[in-house]
Tab-separated table of C-alpha atoms in Angstrom:
chain	number	residue	atom	x	y	z
A	258	MET	CA	104.161	119.253	58.159
A	259	GLY	CA	107.690	118.517	57.527
A	260	VAL	CA	109.598	116.988	54.669
A	261	GLY	CA	109.608	113.545	56.468
A	262	GLY	CA	105.599	113.941	56.726
A	263	PHE	CA	105.234	114.603	53.077
A	264	LYS	CA	107.158	111.305	52.238
A	265	TRP	CA	104.828	109.409	54.129
A	266	VAL	CA	101.810	111.096	52.587
A	267	PHE	CA	103.342	110.540	49.041
A	268	LEU	CA	103.893	106.852	49.948
A	269	LEU	CA	100.262	106.728	50.982
A	270	LEU	CA	98.891	108.055	47.911
A	271	SER	CA	101.060	105.762	45.969
A	272	ILE	CA	99.886	102.762	47.757
A	273	LEU	CA	96.195	103.931	47.187
A	274	ALA	CA	96.913	104.538	43.397
A	275	VAL	CA	97.732	100.764	42.898
A	276	SER	CA	95.421	99.429	45.343
A	277	ALA	CA	92.536	99.110	42.875
A	278	PRO	CA	93.107	95.932	40.437
A	279	GLY	CA	92.111	96.730	36.863
A	280	GLN	CA	91.349	100.241	37.287
A	281	ALA	CA	93.723	102.916	36.515
A	282	ALA	CA	94.341	105.524	39.110
A	283	GLN	CA	93.542	109.076	38.311
A	284	TRP	CA	96.128	111.592	39.504
A	285	TYR	CA	95.079	115.231	39.870
A	286	ILE	CA	96.001	118.577	41.067
A	287	ARG	CA	93.657	121.456	42.125
A	288	GLY	CA	93.667	124.926	43.120
A	289	ALA	CA	90.744	126.750	44.753
A	290	VAL	CA	89.687	130.307	46.274
A	291	GLY	CA	87.032	130.831	48.765
A	292	TYR	CA	85.801	132.905	51.497
A	293	ASP	CA	85.451	131.934	55.295
A	294	TRP	CA	83.358	133.277	58.239
A	295	SER	CA	84.843	132.928	61.804
A	296	LEU	CA	82.743	131.475	64.336
A	297	ASP	CA	82.755	133.173	67.665
A	298	ALA	CA	86.274	133.439	69.146
A	299	ASP	CA	86.629	134.242	72.862
A	300	PHE	CA	89.991	135.245	74.323
A	301	HIS	CA	90.785	133.925	77.766
A	302	ASP	CA	94.055	133.293	79.781
A	303	VAL	CA	95.875	129.980	78.716
A	304	ASP	CA	96.281	129.713	82.687
A	305	PRO	CA	93.924	132.146	84.478
A	306	SER	CA	95.659	131.406	88.067
A	307	SER	CA	99.244	132.262	86.692
A	308	THR	CA	100.947	134.664	88.625
A	309	ASP	CA	104.549	134.645	86.987
A	310	PRO	CA	103.818	136.234	84.785
A	311	PRO	CA	100.526	137.387	85.703
A	312	ALA	CA	97.228	136.371	83.788
A	313	LEU	CA	96.002	139.278	81.586
A	314	PHE	CA	92.163	138.611	82.711
A	315	GLY	CA	92.410	136.423	85.573
A	316	GLN	CA	89.496	134.515	87.298
A	317	GLY	CA	85.938	135.573	88.033
A	318	ALA	CA	82.926	137.287	86.243
A	319	GLY	CA	83.462	140.357	84.291
A	320	SER	CA	81.583	143.526	83.870
A	321	ASP	CA	78.762	141.783	81.737
A	322	GLY	CA	78.531	138.789	84.094
A	323	ARG	CA	80.509	136.440	81.727
A	324	ASP	CA	84.098	134.922	82.622
A	325	LEU	CA	86.734	137.793	82.143
A	326	GLY	CA	88.221	137.650	78.617
A	327	ALA	CA	87.549	139.429	75.114
A	328	TYR	CA	84.621	138.524	73.165
A	329	GLY	CA	84.258	138.370	69.506
A	330	ASP	CA	85.212	136.950	66.185
A	331	PHE	CA	87.843	136.955	63.136
A	332	GLY	CA	85.144	138.236	60.567
A	333	GLY	CA	85.379	136.976	57.081
A	334	PHE	CA	88.417	136.543	54.806
A	335	PRO	CA	89.791	134.956	51.708
A	336	VAL	CA	91.074	131.462	51.459
A	337	PHE	CA	93.612	130.209	48.769
A	338	GLU	CA	94.339	126.448	48.450
A	339	VAL	CA	96.437	124.060	46.308
A	340	ALA	CA	96.348	120.236	46.501
A	341	ALA	CA	97.576	117.201	44.767
A	342	GLY	CA	96.041	113.899	45.026
A	343	VAL	CA	94.738	110.545	43.338
A	344	GLN	CA	91.646	108.791	42.750
A	345	PRO	CA	92.412	105.171	43.198
A	346	MET	CA	88.709	104.006	42.586
A	347	GLY	CA	85.621	105.555	41.194
A	348	TRP	CA	84.034	106.307	44.829
A	349	LEU	CA	87.381	107.398	46.663
A	350	ARG	CA	89.959	110.104	46.333
A	351	THR	CA	92.368	111.574	48.616
A	352	ASP	CA	94.913	114.366	48.398
A	353	VAL	CA	97.295	116.645	50.397
A	354	SER	CA	96.278	120.402	50.598
A	355	LEU	CA	97.951	123.540	51.607
A	356	ALA	CA	95.664	126.656	52.565
A	357	TYR	CA	96.356	130.015	53.374
A	358	ARG	CA	93.857	132.325	54.887
A	359	ALA	CA	94.788	136.093	54.784
A	360	GLY	CA	93.688	139.571	55.961
A	361	ILE	CA	91.947	138.211	59.076
A	362	GLU	CA	91.036	140.925	61.423
A	363	TYR	CA	89.698	140.271	65.099
A	364	THR	CA	87.104	142.436	66.603
A	365	GLY	CA	85.729	142.084	70.019
A	366	GLN	CA	84.887	143.550	73.457
A	367	ALA	CA	86.833	143.103	76.800
A	368	ASN	CA	84.841	142.755	79.956
A	369	PHE	CA	87.259	144.085	82.326
A	370	ILE	CA	85.771	145.356	85.749
A	371	HIS	CA	85.629	148.708	87.081
A	372	VAL	CA	85.921	149.922	83.369
A	373	PRO	CA	83.023	152.010	82.206
A	374	GLY	CA	81.537	151.887	78.638
A	375	GLN	CA	83.012	150.138	75.710
A	376	GLN	CA	86.157	148.176	75.810
A	377	PRO	CA	86.999	147.389	72.034
A	378	VAL	CA	89.742	144.813	71.113
A	379	THR	CA	91.380	144.554	67.652
A	380	ALA	CA	94.173	142.422	66.077
A	381	ASP	CA	95.427	141.008	62.576
A	382	ALA	CA	96.038	137.479	61.997
A	383	GLU	CA	96.921	134.861	59.438
A	384	SER	CA	96.798	131.059	59.222
A	385	TRP	CA	98.434	128.177	57.247
A	386	ALA	CA	96.972	124.557	57.144
A	387	GLY	CA	98.347	121.538	55.731
A	388	MET	CA	96.130	118.601	55.671
A	389	VAL	CA	95.648	115.062	54.198
A	390	ASN	CA	92.102	114.867	52.918
A	391	LEU	CA	89.561	111.990	51.945
A	392	PHE	CA	86.767	112.230	49.805
A	393	ILE	CA	84.052	109.807	48.952
A	394	GLU	CA	82.288	110.368	45.522
A	395	ILE	CA	78.579	109.408	46.146
A	396	ALA	CA	77.789	108.692	42.733
A	397	GLY	CA	80.648	106.048	42.419
A	398	LEU	CA	79.740	104.555	45.759
A	399	VAL	CA	75.887	103.967	45.091
A	400	GLY	CA	76.236	103.453	41.423
A	401	PHE	CA	74.176	106.297	39.788
A	402	ASP	CA	75.022	108.578	37.075
A	403	PRO	CA	74.272	112.184	37.821
A	404	GLY	CA	75.430	113.492	34.540
A	405	ILE	CA	77.961	116.258	34.854
A	406	PHE	CA	77.753	116.604	38.631
A	407	THR	CA	80.044	114.438	40.830
A	408	PRO	CA	78.634	115.137	44.509
A	409	TYR	CA	80.978	114.186	47.471
A	410	VAL	CA	81.592	114.329	51.138
A	411	GLY	CA	85.028	114.387	52.990
A	412	GLY	CA	87.373	115.558	55.642
A	413	GLY	CA	90.718	116.017	56.313
A	414	VAL	CA	93.386	116.214	59.183
A	415	GLY	CA	96.479	118.033	59.642
A	416	LEU	CA	98.171	121.090	61.134
A	417	SER	CA	97.371	124.532	61.266
A	418	HIS	CA	100.046	127.395	62.009
A	419	ASN	CA	98.483	130.548	63.157
A	420	ARG	CA	99.955	133.748	63.707
A	421	ILE	CA	98.300	136.791	65.524
A	422	GLY	CA	99.594	140.211	65.685
A	423	GLU	CA	99.637	142.524	68.743
A	424	MET	CA	96.230	142.937	70.377
A	425	THR	CA	95.113	146.403	71.087
A	426	TYR	CA	92.616	147.028	74.011
A	427	ARG	CA	91.158	150.253	74.337
A	428	PHE	CA	89.297	151.999	76.985
A	429	PRO	CA	87.801	155.153	75.644
A	430	GLU	CA	85.778	156.272	78.685
A	431	LEU	CA	88.937	155.946	81.174
A	432	ALA	CA	90.396	159.009	82.419
A	433	ARG	CA	94.096	157.807	82.331
A	434	HIS	CA	94.602	154.405	81.217
A	435	LYS	CA	93.099	154.262	77.516
A	436	LEU	CA	95.167	151.810	75.692
A	437	SER	CA	97.019	148.493	76.529
A	438	ILE	CA	98.890	146.417	73.611
A	439	THR	CA	99.529	142.751	74.336
A	440	PRO	CA	102.336	140.823	72.522
A	441	SER	CA	101.780	138.890	69.195
A	442	GLY	CA	101.861	135.127	69.040
A	443	SER	CA	101.959	132.158	67.056
A	444	ARG	CA	100.920	128.417	67.601
A	445	THR	CA	100.966	125.114	65.451
A	446	ASP	CA	98.675	122.485	66.463
A	447	PHE	CA	96.126	119.880	65.284
A	448	ALA	CA	93.513	120.917	62.799
A	449	TYR	CA	90.652	119.326	60.864
A	450	MET	CA	87.942	119.991	58.226
A	451	VAL	CA	84.728	118.430	57.067
A	452	ALA	CA	83.173	119.124	53.672
A	453	ILE	CA	80.426	118.475	51.435
A	454	GLY	CA	80.276	119.551	47.728
A	455	THR	CA	80.140	118.671	44.077
A	456	GLY	CA	82.271	118.545	41.002
A	457	ILE	CA	80.970	119.626	37.786
A	458	ARG	CA	82.693	117.998	34.806
A	459	LEU	CA	83.755	120.678	32.141
A	460	SER	CA	85.810	118.114	30.014
A	461	ASN	CA	87.458	114.769	30.245
A	462	THR	CA	90.392	116.550	32.184
A	463	THR	CA	88.844	119.575	34.076
A	464	ILE	CA	86.453	119.552	36.743
A	465	LEU	CA	84.961	122.619	38.554
A	466	ASP	CA	84.943	121.997	42.089
A	467	ILE	CA	82.266	123.792	44.692
A	468	SER	CA	82.517	122.936	48.447
A	469	TYR	CA	81.070	123.985	51.725
A	470	ARG	CA	83.562	123.233	54.524
A	471	TYR	CA	83.835	123.520	58.285
A	472	SER	CA	87.231	123.971	59.677
A	473	ASP	CA	88.641	123.767	63.164
A	474	LEU	CA	92.075	125.396	62.994
A	475	ALA	CA	93.625	125.310	66.531
A	476	PRO	CA	93.873	128.307	68.594
A	477	MET	CA	94.998	131.652	67.937
A	478	GLN	CA	97.408	132.434	70.656
A	479	THR	CA	99.311	135.480	72.140
A	480	ASP	CA	102.722	134.882	73.684
A	481	SER	CA	103.605	135.800	77.248
A	482	GLY	CA	105.922	139.101	77.292
A	483	ASN	CA	105.619	142.576	77.835
A	484	MET	CA	102.393	144.664	77.361
A	485	TYR	CA	102.406	148.263	76.570
A	486	MET	CA	100.144	150.440	78.472
A	487	ASP	CA	99.852	154.331	77.421
A	488	PHE	CA	100.218	155.622	81.107
A	489	LEU	CA	103.001	153.038	81.830
A	490	PRO	CA	105.171	152.917	78.708
A	491	ALA	CA	107.738	150.491	80.413
A	492	GLY	CA	104.631	148.076	80.388
A	493	ILE	CA	104.140	144.907	82.316
A	494	ASP	CA	104.658	141.100	81.775
A	495	ILE	CA	101.512	139.230	81.190
A	496	ASP	CA	100.909	135.546	80.555
A	497	GLU	CA	99.415	133.875	77.032
A	498	THR	CA	95.942	134.324	76.087
A	499	SER	CA	94.178	132.240	73.244
A	500	ALA	CA	90.864	131.699	71.331
A	501	PRO	CA	89.554	129.057	69.217
A	502	PHE	CA	89.778	129.552	65.396
A	503	ARG	CA	86.970	127.762	63.710
A	504	THR	CA	85.483	128.935	60.478
A	505	HIS	CA	82.972	127.748	57.742
A	506	GLY	CA	83.048	128.863	54.093
A	507	VAL	CA	82.622	128.266	50.574
A	508	LEU	CA	85.501	127.077	48.352
A	509	VAL	CA	85.407	127.031	44.470
A	510	GLY	CA	88.141	125.847	42.193
A	511	LEU	CA	89.383	123.624	39.150
A	512	ARG	CA	90.609	120.048	39.386
A	513	TYR	CA	92.988	118.935	36.672
A	514	LEU	CA	93.123	115.197	35.890
A	515	PHE	CA	96.327	113.412	34.415
């Protein structure tokens, strides 16, 4: 999200802040850490029919009967998030967040035909996501007092910038071709998340925030370029591959009210 985008977001927050007559808007900042788990992330060609450069996998069924590709996931990894926002009404708040997911490691298995045994695939990755979020405070909406708890539901939309390192394909049971390394790559695209959680009021200005989230963070995508092979160090050109990057996880943080 560029500087211009943040200006529009700030304007939106300001409008919301003055949209509730007779009620002072509550500005806040928050910081959180959490842990995400990847859902299935299967790599396939962006264009399986590409010939210039050629697709890595191509079309058809692999050795296990599924479409040619690499099948796996990105495992589990930490999440760090900061945000600033406003609560213009007792039942509504909105903020702008920036989240970083680090130490992401892809593990999977390819299914190239005429390759015996295991075909392990590995790569490292990272992801940044900037979102505009909207949360509905349930107690304020339906008018009941849950004590120190402030349960909520919400969601956000924005952009995710994902980067994946070189992907290593191994073929330990082949006699000659035991290793291929495809190019790294990055992609920025639409992302969204949905959340359910609760605040726990620690003081008049501090709230402990605990939430469960599902996030669709756009694809992880390798660039087209030269693929190294151990028996052919000069390599060959191959086209792009991609896999969805979807996660669920738990986030715990603090909200500080001004």
